[in-house]
Short mmCIF file of C-alpha atoms in Angstrom, two decimals:
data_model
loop_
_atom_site.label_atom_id
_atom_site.label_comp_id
_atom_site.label_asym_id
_atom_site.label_seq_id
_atom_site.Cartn_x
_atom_site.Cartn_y
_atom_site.Cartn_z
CA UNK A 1 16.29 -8.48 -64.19
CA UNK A 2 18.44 -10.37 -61.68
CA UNK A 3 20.06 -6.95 -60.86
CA UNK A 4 17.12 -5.24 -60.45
CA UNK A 5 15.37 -7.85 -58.65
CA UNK A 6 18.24 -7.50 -55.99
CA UNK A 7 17.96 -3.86 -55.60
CA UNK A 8 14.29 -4.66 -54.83
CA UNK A 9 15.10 -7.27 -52.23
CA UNK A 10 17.92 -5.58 -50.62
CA UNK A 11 15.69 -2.19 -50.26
CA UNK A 12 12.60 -4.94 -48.84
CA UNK A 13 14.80 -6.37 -46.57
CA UNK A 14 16.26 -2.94 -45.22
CA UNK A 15 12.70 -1.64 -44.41
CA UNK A 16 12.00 -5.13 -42.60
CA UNK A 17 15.30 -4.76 -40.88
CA UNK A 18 14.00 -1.29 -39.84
CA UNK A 19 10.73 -2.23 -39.07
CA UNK A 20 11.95 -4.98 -36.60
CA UNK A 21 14.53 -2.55 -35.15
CA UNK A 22 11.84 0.17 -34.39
CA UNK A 23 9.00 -2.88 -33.01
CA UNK A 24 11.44 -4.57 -31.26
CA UNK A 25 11.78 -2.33 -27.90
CA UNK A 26 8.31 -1.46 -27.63
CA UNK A 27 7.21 -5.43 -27.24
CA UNK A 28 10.56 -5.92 -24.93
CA UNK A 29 9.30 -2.57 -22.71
CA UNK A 30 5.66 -4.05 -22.24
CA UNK A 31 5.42 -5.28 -18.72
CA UNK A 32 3.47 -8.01 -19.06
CA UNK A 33 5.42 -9.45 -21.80
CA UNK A 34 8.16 -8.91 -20.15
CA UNK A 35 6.77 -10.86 -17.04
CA UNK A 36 5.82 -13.79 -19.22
CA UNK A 37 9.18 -13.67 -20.29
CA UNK A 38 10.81 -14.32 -16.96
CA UNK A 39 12.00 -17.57 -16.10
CA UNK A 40 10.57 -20.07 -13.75
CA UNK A 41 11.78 -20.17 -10.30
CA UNK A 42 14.74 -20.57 -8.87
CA UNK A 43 16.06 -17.82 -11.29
CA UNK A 44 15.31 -14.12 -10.48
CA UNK A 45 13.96 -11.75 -13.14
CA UNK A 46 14.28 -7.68 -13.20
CA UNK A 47 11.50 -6.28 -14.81
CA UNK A 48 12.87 -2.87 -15.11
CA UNK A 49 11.26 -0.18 -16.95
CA UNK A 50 14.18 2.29 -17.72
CA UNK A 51 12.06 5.34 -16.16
CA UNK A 52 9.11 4.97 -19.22
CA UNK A 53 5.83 5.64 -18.74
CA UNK A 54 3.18 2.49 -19.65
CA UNK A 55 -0.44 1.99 -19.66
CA UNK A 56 -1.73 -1.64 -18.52
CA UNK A 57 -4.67 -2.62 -19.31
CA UNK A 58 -4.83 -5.33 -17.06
CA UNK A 59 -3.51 -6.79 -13.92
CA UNK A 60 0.49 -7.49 -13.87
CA UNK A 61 0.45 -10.79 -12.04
CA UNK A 62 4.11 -10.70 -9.81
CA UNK A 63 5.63 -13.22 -8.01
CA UNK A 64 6.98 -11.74 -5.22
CA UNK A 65 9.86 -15.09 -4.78
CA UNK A 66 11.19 -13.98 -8.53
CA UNK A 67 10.43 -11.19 -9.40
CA UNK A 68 11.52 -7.68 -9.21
CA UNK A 69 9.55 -4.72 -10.60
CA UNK A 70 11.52 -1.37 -10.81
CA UNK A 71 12.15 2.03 -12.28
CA UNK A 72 9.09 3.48 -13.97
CA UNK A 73 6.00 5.03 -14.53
CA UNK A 74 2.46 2.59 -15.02
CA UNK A 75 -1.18 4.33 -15.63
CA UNK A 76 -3.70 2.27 -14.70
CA UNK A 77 -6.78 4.82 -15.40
CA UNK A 78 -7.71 2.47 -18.33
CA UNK A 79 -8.00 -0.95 -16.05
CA UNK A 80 -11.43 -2.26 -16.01
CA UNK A 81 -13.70 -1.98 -12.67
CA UNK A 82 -12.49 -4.32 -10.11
CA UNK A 83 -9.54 -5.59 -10.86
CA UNK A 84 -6.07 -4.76 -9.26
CA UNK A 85 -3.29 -2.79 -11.44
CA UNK A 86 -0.54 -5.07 -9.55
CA UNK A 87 -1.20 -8.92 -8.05
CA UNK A 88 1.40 -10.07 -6.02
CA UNK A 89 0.76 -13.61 -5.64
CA UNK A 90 3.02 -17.15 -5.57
CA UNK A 91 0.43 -19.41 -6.39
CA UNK A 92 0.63 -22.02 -9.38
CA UNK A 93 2.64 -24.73 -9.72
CA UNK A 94 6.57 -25.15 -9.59
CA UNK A 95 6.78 -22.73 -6.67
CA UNK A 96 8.85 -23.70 -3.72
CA UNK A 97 7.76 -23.84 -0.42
CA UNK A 98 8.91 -20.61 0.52
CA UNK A 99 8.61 -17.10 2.13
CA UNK A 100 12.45 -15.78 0.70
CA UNK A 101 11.49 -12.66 -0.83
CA UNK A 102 14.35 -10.86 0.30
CA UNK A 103 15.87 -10.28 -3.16
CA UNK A 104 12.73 -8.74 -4.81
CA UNK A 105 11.18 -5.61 -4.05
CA UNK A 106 8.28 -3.13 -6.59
CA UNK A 107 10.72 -0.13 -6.07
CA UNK A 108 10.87 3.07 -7.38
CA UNK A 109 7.32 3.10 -9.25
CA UNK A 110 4.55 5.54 -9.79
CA UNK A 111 1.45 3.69 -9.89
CA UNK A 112 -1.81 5.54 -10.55
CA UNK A 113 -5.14 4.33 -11.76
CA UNK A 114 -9.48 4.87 -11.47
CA UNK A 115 -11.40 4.96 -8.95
CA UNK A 116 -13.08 1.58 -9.30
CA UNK A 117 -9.86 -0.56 -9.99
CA UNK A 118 -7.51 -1.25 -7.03
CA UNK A 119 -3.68 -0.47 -6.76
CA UNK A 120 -1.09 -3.11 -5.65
CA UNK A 121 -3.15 -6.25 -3.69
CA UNK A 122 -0.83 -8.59 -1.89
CA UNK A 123 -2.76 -11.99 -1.60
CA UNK A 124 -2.52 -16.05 -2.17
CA UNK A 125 -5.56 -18.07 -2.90
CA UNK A 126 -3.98 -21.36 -1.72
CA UNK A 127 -3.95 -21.66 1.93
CA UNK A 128 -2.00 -25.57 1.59
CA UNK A 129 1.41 -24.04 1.63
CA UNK A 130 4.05 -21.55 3.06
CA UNK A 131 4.38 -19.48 0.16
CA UNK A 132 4.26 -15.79 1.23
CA UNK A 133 2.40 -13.27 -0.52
CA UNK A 134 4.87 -9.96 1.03
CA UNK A 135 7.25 -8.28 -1.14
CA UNK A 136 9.18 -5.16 0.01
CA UNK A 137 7.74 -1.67 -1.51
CA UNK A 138 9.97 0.85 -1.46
CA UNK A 139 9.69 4.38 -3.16
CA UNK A 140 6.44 3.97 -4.56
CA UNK A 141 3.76 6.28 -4.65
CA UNK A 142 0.06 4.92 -5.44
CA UNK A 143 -2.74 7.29 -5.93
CA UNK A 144 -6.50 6.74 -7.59
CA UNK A 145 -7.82 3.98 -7.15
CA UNK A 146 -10.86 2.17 -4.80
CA UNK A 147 -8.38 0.99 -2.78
CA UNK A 148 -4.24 2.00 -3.33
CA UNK A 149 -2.70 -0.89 -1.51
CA UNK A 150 -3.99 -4.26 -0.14
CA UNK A 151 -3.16 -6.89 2.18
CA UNK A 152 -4.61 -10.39 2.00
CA UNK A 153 -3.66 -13.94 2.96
CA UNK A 154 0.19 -15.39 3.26
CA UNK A 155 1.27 -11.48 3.98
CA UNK A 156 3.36 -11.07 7.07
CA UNK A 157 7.07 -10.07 8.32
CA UNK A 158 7.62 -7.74 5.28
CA UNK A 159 8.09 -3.80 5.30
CA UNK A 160 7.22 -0.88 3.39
CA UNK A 161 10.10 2.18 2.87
CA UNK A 162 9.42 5.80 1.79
CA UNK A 163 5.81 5.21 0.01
CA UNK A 164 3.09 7.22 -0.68
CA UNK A 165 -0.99 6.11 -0.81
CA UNK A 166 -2.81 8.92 -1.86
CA UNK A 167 -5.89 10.18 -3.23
CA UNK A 168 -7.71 7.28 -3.43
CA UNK A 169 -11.41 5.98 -1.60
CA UNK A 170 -9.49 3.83 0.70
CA UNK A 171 -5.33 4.18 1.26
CA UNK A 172 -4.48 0.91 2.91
CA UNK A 173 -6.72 -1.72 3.23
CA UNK A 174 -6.96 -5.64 4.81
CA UNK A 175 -8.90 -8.20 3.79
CA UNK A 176 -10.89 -9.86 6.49
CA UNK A 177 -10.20 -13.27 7.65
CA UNK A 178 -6.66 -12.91 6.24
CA UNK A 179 -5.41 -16.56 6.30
CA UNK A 180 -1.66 -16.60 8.00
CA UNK A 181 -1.10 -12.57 7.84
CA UNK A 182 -0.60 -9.20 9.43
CA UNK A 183 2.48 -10.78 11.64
CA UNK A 184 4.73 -7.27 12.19
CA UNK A 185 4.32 -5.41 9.38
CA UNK A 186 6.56 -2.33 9.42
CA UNK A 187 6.06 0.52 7.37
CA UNK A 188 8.97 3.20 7.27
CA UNK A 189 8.36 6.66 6.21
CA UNK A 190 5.21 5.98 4.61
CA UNK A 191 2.61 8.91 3.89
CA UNK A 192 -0.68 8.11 3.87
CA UNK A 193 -3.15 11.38 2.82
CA UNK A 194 -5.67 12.86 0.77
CA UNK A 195 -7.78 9.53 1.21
CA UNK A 196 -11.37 9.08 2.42
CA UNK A 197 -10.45 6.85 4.48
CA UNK A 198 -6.77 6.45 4.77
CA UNK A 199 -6.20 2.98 6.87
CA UNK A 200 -9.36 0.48 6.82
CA UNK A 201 -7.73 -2.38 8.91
CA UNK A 202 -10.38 -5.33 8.60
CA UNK A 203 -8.03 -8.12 9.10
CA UNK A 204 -6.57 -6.96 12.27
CA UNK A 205 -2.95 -7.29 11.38
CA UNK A 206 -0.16 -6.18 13.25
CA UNK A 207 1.61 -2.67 11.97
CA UNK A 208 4.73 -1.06 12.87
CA UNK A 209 4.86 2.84 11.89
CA UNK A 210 8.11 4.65 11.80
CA UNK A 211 8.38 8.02 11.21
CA UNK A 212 4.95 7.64 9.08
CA UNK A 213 2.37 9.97 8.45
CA UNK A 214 -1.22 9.53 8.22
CA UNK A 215 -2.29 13.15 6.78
CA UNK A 216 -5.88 14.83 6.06
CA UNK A 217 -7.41 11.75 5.10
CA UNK A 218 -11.50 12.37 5.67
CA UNK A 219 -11.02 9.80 8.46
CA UNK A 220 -7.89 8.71 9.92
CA UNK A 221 -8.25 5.03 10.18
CA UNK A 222 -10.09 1.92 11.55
CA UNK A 223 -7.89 0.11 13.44
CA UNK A 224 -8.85 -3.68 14.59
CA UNK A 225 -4.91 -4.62 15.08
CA UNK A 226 -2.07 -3.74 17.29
CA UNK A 227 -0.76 -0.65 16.16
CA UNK A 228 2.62 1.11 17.28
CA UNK A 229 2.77 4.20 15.99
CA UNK A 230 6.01 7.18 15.61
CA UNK A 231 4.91 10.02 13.22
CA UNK A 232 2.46 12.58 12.56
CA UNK A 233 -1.55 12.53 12.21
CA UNK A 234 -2.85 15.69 10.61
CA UNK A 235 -6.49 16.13 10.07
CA UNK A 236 -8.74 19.34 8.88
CA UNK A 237 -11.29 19.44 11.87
CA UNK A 238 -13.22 16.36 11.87
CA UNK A 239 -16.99 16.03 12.21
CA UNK A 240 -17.11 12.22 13.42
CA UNK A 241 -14.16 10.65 15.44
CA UNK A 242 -11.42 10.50 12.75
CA UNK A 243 -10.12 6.76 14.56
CA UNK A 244 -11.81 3.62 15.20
CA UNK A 245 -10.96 1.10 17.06
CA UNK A 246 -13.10 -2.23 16.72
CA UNK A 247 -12.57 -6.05 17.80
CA UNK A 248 -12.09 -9.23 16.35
CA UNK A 249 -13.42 -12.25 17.06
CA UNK A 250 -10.60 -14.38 18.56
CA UNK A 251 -7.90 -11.78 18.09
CA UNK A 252 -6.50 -8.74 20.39
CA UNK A 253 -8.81 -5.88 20.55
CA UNK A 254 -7.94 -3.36 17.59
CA UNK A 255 -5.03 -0.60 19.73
CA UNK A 256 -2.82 2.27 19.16
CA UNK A 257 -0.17 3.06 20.38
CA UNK A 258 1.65 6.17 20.09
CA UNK A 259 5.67 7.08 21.07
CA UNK A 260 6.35 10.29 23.05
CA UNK A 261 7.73 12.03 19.89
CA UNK A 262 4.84 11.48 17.25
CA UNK A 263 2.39 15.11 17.31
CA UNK A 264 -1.61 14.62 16.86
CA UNK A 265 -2.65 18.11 15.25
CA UNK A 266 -6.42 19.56 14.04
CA UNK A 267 -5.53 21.80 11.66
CA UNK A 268 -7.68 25.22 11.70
CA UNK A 269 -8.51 24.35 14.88
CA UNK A 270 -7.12 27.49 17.21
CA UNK A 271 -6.01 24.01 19.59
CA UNK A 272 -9.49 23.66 20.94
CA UNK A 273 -11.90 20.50 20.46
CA UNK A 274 -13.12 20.43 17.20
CA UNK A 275 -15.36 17.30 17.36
CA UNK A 276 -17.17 15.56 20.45
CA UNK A 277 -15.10 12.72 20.29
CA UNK A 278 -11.63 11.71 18.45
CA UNK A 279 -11.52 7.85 18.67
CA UNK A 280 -14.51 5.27 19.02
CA UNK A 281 -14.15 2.08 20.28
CA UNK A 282 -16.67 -1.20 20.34
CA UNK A 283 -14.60 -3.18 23.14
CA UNK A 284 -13.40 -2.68 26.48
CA UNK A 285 -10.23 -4.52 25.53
CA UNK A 286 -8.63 -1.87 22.74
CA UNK A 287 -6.72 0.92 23.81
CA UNK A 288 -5.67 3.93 22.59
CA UNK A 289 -1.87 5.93 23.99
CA UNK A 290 -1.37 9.80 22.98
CA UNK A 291 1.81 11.11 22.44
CA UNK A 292 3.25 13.59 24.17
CA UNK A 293 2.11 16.88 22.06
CA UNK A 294 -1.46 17.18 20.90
CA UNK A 295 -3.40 20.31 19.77
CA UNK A 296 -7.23 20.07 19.03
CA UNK A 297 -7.86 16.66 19.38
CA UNK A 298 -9.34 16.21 23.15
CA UNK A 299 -12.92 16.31 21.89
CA UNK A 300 -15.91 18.86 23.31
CA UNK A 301 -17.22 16.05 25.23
CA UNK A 302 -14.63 13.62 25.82
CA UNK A 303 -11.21 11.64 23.85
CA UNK A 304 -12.92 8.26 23.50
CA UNK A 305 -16.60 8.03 22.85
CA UNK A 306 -17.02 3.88 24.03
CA UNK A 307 -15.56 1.51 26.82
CA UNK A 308 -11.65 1.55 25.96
CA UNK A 309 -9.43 3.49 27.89
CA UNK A 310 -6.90 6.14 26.77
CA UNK A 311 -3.86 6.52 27.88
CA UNK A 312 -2.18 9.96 28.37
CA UNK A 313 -1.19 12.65 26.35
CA UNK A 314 1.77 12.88 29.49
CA UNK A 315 1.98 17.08 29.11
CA UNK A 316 -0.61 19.28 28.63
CA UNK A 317 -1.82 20.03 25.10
CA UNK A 318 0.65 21.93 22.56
CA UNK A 319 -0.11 25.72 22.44
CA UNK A 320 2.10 27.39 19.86
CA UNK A 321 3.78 30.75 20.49
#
């Protein structure tokens, strides 16, 4: 009996053994587990996904002064209505007084989701500190949702490197009345297209394009900040003025400007005007500078349909060979 009654245990404890073997990565691999796992500030945690693909089912709450999130795939098509697929936040309690995010980044992620949830939103709820709200974001791409990337209060002096927003209702959006945000926001190589609207800029924040691309989105962008712009804008011909520029109460009049390099192009559009206007304004004090090279985008009646003022393109309008 004794013998027997070993066998049993040791066979028993070898399917346990097993079981606990096979469960034991798939709890470790969750990313939300593994967030709760992380240690509290000042330590820094990798959550790094090891190139696996994950569904969430709800929001992965990051903070951006401990926390790294890297190396993976995360479907969001199952989050309910409303809620974002990634918070980056350092509210709560035990946080320093801080905006030292240099050591944490969401890198090299594919993030897509539904049309009614919302993609990575960079916000703090508690205006009584210094706590940033930025992390860096770089190789990511971020495609259907409402909105594929948002910036809200405590987000400022931060960049964005080789990123894609695509196919989504809005591509990148700002919250209005932003509390301490939008200071020089630069954004490297990022592609913004296939959107409805690819940049809805409500909290007039301050944005730094570098060799960036803003790409058949159904319209272009609103733009209530000041913008500096060096890429590409690509746009099927436009029925409406694919760029707004509106005004703030209390803040610079929403402007773009354009380098000499960057090329505005209409698509299908033989280089001739393809919509009455291309930008509206609502104030006097916005601006809007053309590069160098355009082709279709003068407008049958005029380039600016309100009271800004537009500034070039220097050279006549592109005409390929």
């Amino acid at each position: 009996m004794t013998g027997n009654f070993l066998k049993v245990f040791a066979v028993s404890s070898a399917i346990l053994a097993v079981f606990l073997i096979l469960s034991a990565p798939a709890y470790a691999a969750d990313p939300a587990r593994m967030i709760a796992a992380c240690p509290a500030w000042p330590a820094h945690c990798e959550i790094n996904l090891k190139g696996e693909v994950y569904k969430i089912q709800h929001t992965l709450h990051l903070n951006p002064l401990t926390m790294r999130l890297t190396n993976g795939v995360l479907d969001a098509s199952g989050l309910p209505d409303g809620e974002p697929a990634i918070l980056v936040s350092s509210d709560g309690s035990g946080q320093p007084e801080s905006y030292d995010t240099a050591a944490n980044s969401i890198d090299h992620i594919v993030l897509t989701g539904q049309p009614k949830a919302d993609g990575i939103v960079l916000d703090n709820r508690n205006d009584d500190n210094i706590r940033t709200s930025a992390i860096t974001l770089e190789n990511v791409s971020i495609s259907g949702f409402r909105r594929g990337l948002t910036f809200g209060s405590h987000v400022y002096v931060f960049g964005l490197s080789h990123v894609q927003i695509h196919n989504s209702a809005t591509g990148l959006y700002t919250i209005p009345n932003a509390v301490d945000a939008g200071e020089r926001i630069t954004l490297e190589d990022v592609n913004v297209f296939n959107n409805a609207l690819g940049v809805d800029d409500e909290g007039g924040m301050e944005l730094d394009w570098l060799g960036s691309r803003l790409d058949y989105n159904t319209m272009t962008a609103v733009i209530s900040g000041l913008w500096s712009f060096d890429g590409h804008i690509e746009i099927s011909p436009p029925h409406t003025p694919p760029i707004r520029l509106h005004a703030l109460v209390g803040q610079p009049a929403g402007s773009l400007f354009m380098t000499a390099g960057s090329f505005v192009i209409v698509s299908q559009s033989d280089g001739k005007a393809s919509s009455d206007y291309w930008v509206q304004s609502d104030s006097p004090y916005s601006a809007i500078q053309f590069p160098a090279h355009t082709y279709g985008v003068r407008g049958k009646i005029a380039v600016m349909n309100g009271p800004a003022p537009v500034y070039g393109p220097a050279l006549p309008a592109f005409t390929p060979n």
